Each structure stands twice: as C-alpha cells, then as structure tokens.
Short mmCIF file of C-alpha atoms and ligand atoms in Angstrom, two decimals:
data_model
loop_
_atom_site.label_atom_id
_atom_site.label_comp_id
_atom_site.label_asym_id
_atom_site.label_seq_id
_atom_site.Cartn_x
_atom_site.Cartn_y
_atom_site.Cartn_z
CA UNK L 1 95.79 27.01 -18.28
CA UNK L 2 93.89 30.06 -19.06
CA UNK L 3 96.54 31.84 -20.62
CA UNK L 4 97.55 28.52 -22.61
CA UNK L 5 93.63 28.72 -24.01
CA UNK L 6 94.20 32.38 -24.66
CA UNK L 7 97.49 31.54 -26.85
CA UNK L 8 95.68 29.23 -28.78
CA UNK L 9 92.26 31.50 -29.50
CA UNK L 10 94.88 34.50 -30.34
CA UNK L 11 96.91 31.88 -32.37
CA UNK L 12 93.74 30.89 -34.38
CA UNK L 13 92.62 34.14 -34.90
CA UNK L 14 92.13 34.58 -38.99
CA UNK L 15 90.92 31.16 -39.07
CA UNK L 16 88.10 31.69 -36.10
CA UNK L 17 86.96 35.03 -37.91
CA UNK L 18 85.09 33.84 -40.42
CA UNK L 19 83.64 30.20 -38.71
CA UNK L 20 82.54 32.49 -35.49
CA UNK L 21 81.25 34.93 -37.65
CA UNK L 22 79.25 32.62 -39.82
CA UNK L 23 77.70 30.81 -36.19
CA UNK L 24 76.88 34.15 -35.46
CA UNK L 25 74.72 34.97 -38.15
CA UNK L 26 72.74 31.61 -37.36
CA UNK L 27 72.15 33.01 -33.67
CA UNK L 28 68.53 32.33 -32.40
CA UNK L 29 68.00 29.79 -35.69
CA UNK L 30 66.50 26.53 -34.57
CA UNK L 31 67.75 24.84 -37.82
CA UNK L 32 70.17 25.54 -40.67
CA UNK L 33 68.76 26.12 -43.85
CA UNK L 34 70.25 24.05 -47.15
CA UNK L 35 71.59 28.02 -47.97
CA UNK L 36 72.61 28.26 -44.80
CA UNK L 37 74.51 24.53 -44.42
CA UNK L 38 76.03 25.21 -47.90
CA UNK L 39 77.90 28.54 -46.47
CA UNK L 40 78.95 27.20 -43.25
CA UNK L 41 80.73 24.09 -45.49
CA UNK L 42 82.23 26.74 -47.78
CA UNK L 43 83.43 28.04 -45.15
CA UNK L 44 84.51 24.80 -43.03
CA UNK L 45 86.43 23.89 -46.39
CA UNK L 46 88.25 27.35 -47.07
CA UNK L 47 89.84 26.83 -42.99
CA UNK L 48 91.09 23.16 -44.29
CA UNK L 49 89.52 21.26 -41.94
CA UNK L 50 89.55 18.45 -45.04
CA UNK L 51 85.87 16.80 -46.72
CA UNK L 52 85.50 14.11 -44.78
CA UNK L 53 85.44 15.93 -40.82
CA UNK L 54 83.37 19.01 -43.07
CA UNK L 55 80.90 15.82 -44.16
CA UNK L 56 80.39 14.56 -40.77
CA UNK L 57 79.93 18.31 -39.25
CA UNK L 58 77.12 19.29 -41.49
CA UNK L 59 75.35 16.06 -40.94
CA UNK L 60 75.17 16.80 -37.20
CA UNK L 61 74.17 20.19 -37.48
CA UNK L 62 71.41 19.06 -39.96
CA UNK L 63 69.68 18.02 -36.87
CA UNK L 64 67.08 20.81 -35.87
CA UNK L 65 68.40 22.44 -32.77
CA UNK L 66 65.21 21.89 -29.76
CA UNK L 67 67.39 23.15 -26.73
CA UNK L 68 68.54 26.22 -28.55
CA UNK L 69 72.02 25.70 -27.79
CA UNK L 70 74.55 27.74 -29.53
CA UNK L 71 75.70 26.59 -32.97
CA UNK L 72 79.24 26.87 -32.14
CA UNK L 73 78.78 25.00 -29.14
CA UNK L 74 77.15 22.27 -31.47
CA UNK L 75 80.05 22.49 -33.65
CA UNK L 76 82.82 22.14 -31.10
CA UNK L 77 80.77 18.99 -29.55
CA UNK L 78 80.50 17.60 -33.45
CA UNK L 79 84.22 18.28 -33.58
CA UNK L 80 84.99 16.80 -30.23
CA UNK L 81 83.01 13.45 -30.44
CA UNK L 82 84.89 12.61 -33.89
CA UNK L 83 88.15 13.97 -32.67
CA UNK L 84 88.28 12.37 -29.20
CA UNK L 85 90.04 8.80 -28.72
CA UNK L 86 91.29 8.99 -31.92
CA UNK L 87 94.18 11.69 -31.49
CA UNK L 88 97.29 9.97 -29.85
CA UNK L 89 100.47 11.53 -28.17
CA UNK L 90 104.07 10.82 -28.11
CA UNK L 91 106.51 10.42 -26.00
CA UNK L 92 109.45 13.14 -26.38
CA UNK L 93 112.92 11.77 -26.23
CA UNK L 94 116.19 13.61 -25.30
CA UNK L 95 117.21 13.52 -28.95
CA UNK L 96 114.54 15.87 -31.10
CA UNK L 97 115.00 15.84 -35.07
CA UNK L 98 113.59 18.82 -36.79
CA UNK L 99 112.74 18.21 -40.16
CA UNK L 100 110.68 19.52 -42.93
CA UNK L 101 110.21 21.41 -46.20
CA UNK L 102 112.31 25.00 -46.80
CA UNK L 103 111.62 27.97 -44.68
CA UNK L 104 108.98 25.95 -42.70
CA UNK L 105 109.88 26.78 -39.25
CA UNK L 106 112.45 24.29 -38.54
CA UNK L 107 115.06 26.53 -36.93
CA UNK L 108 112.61 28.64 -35.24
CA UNK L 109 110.65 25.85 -33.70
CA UNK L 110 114.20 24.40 -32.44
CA UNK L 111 115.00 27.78 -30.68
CA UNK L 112 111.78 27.67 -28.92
CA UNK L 113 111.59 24.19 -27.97
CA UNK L 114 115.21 25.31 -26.77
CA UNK L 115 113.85 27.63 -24.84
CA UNK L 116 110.58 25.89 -23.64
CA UNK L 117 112.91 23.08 -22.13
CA UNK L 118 115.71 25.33 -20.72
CA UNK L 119 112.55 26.99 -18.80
CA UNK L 120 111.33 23.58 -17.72
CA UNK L 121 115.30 23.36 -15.89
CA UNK L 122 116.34 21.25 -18.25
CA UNK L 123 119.58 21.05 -19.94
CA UNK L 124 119.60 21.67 -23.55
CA UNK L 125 121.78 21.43 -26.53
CA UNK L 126 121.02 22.82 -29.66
CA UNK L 127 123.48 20.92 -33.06
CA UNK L 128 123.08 23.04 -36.18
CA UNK L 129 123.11 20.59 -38.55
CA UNK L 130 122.06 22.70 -41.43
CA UNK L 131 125.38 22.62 -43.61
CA UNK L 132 124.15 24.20 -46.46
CA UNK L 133 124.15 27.63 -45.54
CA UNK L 134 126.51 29.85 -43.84
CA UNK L 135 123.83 31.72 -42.61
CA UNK L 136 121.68 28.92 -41.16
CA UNK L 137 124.51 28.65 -38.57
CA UNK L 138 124.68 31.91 -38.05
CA UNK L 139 120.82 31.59 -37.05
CA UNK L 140 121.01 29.49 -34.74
CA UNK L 141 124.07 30.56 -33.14
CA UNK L 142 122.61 33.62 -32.52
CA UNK L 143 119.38 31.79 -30.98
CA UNK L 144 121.99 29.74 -28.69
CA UNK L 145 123.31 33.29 -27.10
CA UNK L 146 119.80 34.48 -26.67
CA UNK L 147 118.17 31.62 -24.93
CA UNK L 148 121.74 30.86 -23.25
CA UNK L 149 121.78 27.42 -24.27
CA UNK L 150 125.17 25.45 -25.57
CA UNK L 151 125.54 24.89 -29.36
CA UNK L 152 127.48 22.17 -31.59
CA UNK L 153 127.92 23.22 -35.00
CA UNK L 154 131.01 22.49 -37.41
CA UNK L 155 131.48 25.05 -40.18
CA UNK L 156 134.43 22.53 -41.16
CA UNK L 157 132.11 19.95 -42.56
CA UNK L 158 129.63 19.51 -45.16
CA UNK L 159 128.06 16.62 -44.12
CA UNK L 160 125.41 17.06 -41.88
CA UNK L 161 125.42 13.47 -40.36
CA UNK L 162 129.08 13.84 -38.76
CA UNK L 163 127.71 17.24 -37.50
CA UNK L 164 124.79 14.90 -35.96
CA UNK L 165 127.31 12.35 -34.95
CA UNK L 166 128.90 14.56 -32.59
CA UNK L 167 126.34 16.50 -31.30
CA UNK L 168 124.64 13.61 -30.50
CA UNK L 169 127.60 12.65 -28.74
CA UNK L 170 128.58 15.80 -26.83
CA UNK L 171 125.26 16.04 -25.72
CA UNK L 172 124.99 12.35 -24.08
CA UNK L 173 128.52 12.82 -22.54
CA UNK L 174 127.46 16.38 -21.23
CA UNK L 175 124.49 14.78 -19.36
CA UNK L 176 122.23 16.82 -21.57
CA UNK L 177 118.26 16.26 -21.04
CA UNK L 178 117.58 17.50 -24.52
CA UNK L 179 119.55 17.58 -27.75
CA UNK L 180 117.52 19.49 -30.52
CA UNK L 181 119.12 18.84 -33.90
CA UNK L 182 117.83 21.53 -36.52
CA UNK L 183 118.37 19.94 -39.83
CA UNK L 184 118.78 21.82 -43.71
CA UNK L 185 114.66 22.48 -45.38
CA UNK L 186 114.62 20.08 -48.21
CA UNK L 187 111.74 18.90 -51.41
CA UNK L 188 110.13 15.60 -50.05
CA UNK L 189 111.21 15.62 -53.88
CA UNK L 190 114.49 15.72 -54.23
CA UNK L 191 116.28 12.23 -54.05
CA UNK L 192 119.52 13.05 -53.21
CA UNK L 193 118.54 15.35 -50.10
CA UNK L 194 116.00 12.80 -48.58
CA UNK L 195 118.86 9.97 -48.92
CA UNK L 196 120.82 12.19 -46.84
CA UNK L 197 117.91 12.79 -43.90
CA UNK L 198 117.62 8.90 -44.10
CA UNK L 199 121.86 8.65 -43.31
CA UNK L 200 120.96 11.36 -40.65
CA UNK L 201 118.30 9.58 -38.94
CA UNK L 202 120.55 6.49 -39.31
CA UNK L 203 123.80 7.72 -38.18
CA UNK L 204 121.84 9.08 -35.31
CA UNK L 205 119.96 5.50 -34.24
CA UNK L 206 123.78 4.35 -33.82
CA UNK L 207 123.96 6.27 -30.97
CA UNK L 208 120.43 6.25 -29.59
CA UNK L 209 117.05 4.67 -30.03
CA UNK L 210 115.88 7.78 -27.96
CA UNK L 211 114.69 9.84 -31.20
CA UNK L 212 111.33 11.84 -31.59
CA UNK L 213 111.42 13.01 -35.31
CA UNK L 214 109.21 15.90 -35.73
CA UNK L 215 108.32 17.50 -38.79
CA UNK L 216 107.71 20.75 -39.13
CA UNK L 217 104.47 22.14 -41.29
CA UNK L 218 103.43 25.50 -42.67
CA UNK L 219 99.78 26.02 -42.25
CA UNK L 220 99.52 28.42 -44.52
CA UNK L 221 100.21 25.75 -47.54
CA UNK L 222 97.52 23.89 -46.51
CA UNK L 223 96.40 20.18 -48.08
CA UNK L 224 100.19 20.52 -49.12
CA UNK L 225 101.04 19.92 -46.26
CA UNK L 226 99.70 16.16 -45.72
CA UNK L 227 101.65 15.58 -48.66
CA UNK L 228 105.08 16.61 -47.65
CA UNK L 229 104.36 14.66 -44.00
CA UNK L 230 103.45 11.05 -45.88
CA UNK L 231 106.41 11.88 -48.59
CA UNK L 232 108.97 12.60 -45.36
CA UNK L 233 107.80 9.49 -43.39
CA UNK L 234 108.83 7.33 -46.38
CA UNK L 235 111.93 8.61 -45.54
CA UNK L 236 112.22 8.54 -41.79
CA UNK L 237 109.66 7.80 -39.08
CA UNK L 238 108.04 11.05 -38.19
CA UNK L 239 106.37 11.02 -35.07
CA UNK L 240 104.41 14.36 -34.65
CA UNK L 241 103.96 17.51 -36.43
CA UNK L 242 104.66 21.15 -35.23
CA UNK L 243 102.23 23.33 -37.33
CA UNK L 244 103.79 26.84 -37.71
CA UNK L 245 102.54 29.89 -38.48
CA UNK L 246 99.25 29.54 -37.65
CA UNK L 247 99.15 32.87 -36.33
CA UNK L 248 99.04 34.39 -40.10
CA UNK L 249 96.30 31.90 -41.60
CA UNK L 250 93.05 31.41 -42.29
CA UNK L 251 93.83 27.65 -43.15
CA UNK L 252 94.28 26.65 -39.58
CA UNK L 253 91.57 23.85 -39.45
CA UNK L 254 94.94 21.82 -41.17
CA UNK L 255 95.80 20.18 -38.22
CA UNK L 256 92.00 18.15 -38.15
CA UNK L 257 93.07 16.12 -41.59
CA UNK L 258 96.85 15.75 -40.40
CA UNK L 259 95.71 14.38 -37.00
CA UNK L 260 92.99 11.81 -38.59
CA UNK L 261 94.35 11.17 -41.92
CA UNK L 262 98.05 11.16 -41.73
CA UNK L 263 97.48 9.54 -37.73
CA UNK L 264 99.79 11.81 -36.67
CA UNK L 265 99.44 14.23 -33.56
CA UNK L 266 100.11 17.55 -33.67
CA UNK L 267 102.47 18.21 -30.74
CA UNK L 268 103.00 22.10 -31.38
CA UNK L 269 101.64 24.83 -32.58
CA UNK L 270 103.84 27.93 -33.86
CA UNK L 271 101.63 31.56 -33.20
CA UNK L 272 104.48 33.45 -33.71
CA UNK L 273 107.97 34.14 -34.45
CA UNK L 274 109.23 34.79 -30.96
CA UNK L 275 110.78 32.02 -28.56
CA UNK L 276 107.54 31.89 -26.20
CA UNK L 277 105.18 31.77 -29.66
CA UNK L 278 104.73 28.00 -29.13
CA UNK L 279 101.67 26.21 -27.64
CA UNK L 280 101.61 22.87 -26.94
CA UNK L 281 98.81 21.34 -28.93
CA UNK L 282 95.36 20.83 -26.78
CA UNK L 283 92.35 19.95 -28.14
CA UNK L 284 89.78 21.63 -26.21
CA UNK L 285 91.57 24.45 -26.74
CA UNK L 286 92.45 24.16 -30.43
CA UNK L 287 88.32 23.47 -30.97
CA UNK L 288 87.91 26.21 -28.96
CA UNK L 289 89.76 28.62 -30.90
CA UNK L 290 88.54 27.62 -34.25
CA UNK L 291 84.72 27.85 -33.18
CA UNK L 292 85.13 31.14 -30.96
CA UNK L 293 84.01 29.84 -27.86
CA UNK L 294 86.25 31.17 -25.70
CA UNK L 295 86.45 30.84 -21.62
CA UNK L 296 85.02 26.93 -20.25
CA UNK L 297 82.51 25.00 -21.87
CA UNK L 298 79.62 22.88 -20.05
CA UNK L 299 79.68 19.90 -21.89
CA UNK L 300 76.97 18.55 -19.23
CA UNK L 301 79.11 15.73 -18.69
N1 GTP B 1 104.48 34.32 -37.96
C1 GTP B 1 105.24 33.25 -37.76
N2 GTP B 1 106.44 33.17 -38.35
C2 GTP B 1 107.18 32.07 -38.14
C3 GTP B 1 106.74 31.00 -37.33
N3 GTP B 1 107.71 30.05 -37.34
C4 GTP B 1 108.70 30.52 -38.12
N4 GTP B 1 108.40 31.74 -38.60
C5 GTP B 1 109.19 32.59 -39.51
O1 GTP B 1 109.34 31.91 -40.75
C6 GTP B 1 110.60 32.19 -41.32
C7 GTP B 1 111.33 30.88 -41.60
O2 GTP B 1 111.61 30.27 -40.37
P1 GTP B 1 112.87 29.32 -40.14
O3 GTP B 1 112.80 28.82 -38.75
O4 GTP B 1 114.11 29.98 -40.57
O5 GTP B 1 112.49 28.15 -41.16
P2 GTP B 1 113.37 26.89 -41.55
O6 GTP B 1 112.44 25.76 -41.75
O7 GTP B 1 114.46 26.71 -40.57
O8 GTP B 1 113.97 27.38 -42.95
P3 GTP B 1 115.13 26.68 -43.80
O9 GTP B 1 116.22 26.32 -42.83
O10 GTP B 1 115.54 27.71 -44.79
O11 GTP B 1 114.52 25.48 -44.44
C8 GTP B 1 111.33 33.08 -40.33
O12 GTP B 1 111.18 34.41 -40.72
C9 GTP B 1 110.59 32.83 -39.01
O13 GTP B 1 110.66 33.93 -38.14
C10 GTP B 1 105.44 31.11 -36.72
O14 GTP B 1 104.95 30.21 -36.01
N5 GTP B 1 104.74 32.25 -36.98
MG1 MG B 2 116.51 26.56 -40.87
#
C-alpha cells in the first residue's frame, strides 16, 4: 500500500510542485489573505481541478485556521469531504474496450492492463483491433512477446469489428479471464470513425454483455478532455476513464472535474510509459499526491 501511495505522489509530481509549494508559503498563517486566496485559486485552476471544486476549496479555507493545522491538510480534508460518496467504481468484465482520442494511451494502457492481469494469474488475451495501421499491430505484437501474453490480430482485414468478432471469440473458447481489445485513436469528431466504434461495441454485445468500455484520456490536454469523454459516450457507454500521462503534467487535478462532472470514475492512472507505470486510482492517495502530504494522515476520525 505504501509503495501504491508512493506511485501516485511520484505520478503527481509537476502537478503537486506548485500546490505544495504555494501551502508552504502559508506555513504558520492563521488565515489566508484575499492576496493570498487569489494565488492559491490561480494556482488550483492552472492544475485543472475545474471552477466549481476550486469555488468550494477557497470557501473552506476562508475560514481562519484556530488549531493551526496545516493548510494542506485543510485542503486534502476540503477535497475529501466533497469528493467522498460521490466517486463510484465499476465492475471490470473479462471483455475490456480501449477507446479514445489519437495517441492517447490506448495501446499502452492495454499492454499494461495485460500485464497487471497476467501478474494477478490470470489469463489474458490481447485482439489488436487497430486496422488502420500496419504499425499499430506491430505495437502490440511486440507488447504480446514481452508480457508473454497470446494475441489475435488479422492483418487480412480492414474491418476492425470482424477482428473484434473473433477475438472475442477465441478468447471465450480459450477460457480466457481477460480479453483486452485495443481499438484505432479516432476525433469524437469524425462521423464515419465513431459509427464504426458504435458497430464495434455492437458486434461485440452479440457475443457478450460482459463489456467494461474504458476510455482512455491525456491529462496533459486538460478541460479537453471532458469533452472527448461526453462526445465518446454518445457513441458507446463508457464506463471509466484511464488518465495517462500524468507523470509529465502539471494539469493533473483533471481527474476531480471528470469524476464529478462527467460521473465517471477514474479507474487508472498512467505515470509512465512502462508496463508497471499504472496505478489503480485511490483517492486518498490521489489527494495526497496533489496536496504533498505524503506518508498517513490523522483525519481524527
Ligand atoms: N509518459 C507517459 N507516456 C505515455 C503514457 N501512456 C502512453 N504513453 C506514451 O504515449 C505515446 C502514445 O501511446 P499509445 O499507447 O501508442 O497511444 P494510442 O492511444 O494507442 O495511440 P493511437 O493508436 O495512435 O491512437 C507512446 O509514446 C507511449 O509510450 C503515460 O502514462 N506516461
Ligand atoms: Mg494505439
């Protein structure tokens, strides 16, 4: 558990910077100034954490502080109380749908759910069902030999609902536990492309009602990325998020808005481009990581 809360601080690390640093400067202050509550929502704002949650913070921290607790502390507890009961989970079925916007992460974050599963024992199949490139195969061919886990892909066929078809199929007649379907990056957009994730998701329903549809966001592109998520669900049913690259942002407060706005968890986090560079999501630790309190926290409950 430790090491999972150390992932996530190191994962959050160029958005913490500059919301640590700023509670650091207000060390030993028994109340914010307006100067100082106008930098600290600058600042709240710049990480994405989205106007509403940023409203609601600075209200609470308004509040002269009598028991000189540490502002961070009071930030993480602000964060907490409006965060807590209203973030759900999902259920992950043995069919997992990547989907999501171009070079978001998809095919990386199906590698290393791959590989998070095959850890767990479980039997995984990977179906590349990326058709549009000759080198998106390629990708995750060569992420099939590393993680040793089997692979249906069809360089025969352009549509990438047959190749769903039958990996879908393969994988339920090979007893597999997990079948991770990496699909082509498409514009939320582009008609044509989202009329063929909507055959996808329907050719694969034939088969199985046992679908968890994540998408796949960028933190780095920010408000963007609530966008693309309520564009794709008009398409399909997404039912979580996998926020990647949070590891090279400043913008990681993202996944606040997405989780309240959008009602969508956030089952992921990507900190990296290696196979182990993905953290399940955790809220302690996620507030944790943002506010730079690091190690347990005494919520004197
Ligand atoms: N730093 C970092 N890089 C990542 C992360 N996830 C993916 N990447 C990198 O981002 C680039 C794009 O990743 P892909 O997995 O190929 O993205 P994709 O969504 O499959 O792309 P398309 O199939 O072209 O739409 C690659 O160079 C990955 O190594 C992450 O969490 N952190
Ligand atoms: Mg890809």
């Amino acid at each position: 558990m430790f090491k999972f809360l150390k992932k996530t601080v190191a994962g959050l690390t160029k958005t913490r910077q500059r919301i640590a640093n700023t509670f650091l400067g207000f060390a030993g202050k028994k109340y914010l100034s307006p100067e100082d509550l106008d930098r600290l929502e600058e600042i709240l704002l710049q990480a994405d954490l989205g106007w509403e949650v940023v409203d609601k913070v600075i209200e609470d921290l308004r509040v002269p502080d009598d028991k000189n607790k540490d502002w961070s502390l009071r930030f993480f507890e602000s964060m907490k109380k409006m965060l807590d009961g209203n973030i759900s989970s999902i259920q992950e079925y043995e069919v997992i749908l990547l989907v999501g916007i171009n070079g978001t992460g998809k095919t990386t974050s199906a590698a290393k759910l791959a590989g998070y599963f095959a850890k767990n024992g479980e039997k995984v199949l990977l179906v590349a069902a990326d058709t549009y490139r000759a080198a998106a195969v390629a990708q995750i061919r060569e992420w099939s030999r590393k993680l040793n886990v089997d692979l249906v892909a069809n360089e025969g066929t352009s549509d990438p609902a047959a190749v769903v078809f039958d990996g879908i199929k393969a994988g339920i007649s090979r007893k597999m536990d997990r079948i991770i379907v990496d699909t082509a990056g498409r514009l939320h957009t582009s008609k044509n492309l989202m009329q063929e994730l909507e055959k996808i998701y329907r050719v694969a329903q034939k088969i199985t009602d046992k679908i968890t549809v994540f998408i796949t966001i960028d933190a780095n592109t920010g408000q963007n990325g609530l966008t693309q998520a309520r564009e794709f669900h008009k398409s399909l049913p997404l039912d979580a998020v996998i926020l990647t690259k949070m590891d090279g942002t400043a913008r990681g407060g993202i996944a606040i808005p997405i989780m309240l706005e959008l009602k969508l968890p956030v089952s992921y986090l990507g900190v990296g481009e290696q196979v182990d560079d993905l953290i399940q999501f955790d809220l302690d630790s996620y507030l944790k990581g943002l506010s730079g309190i690091e190690g347990d926290v005494n919520l004197g409950e």
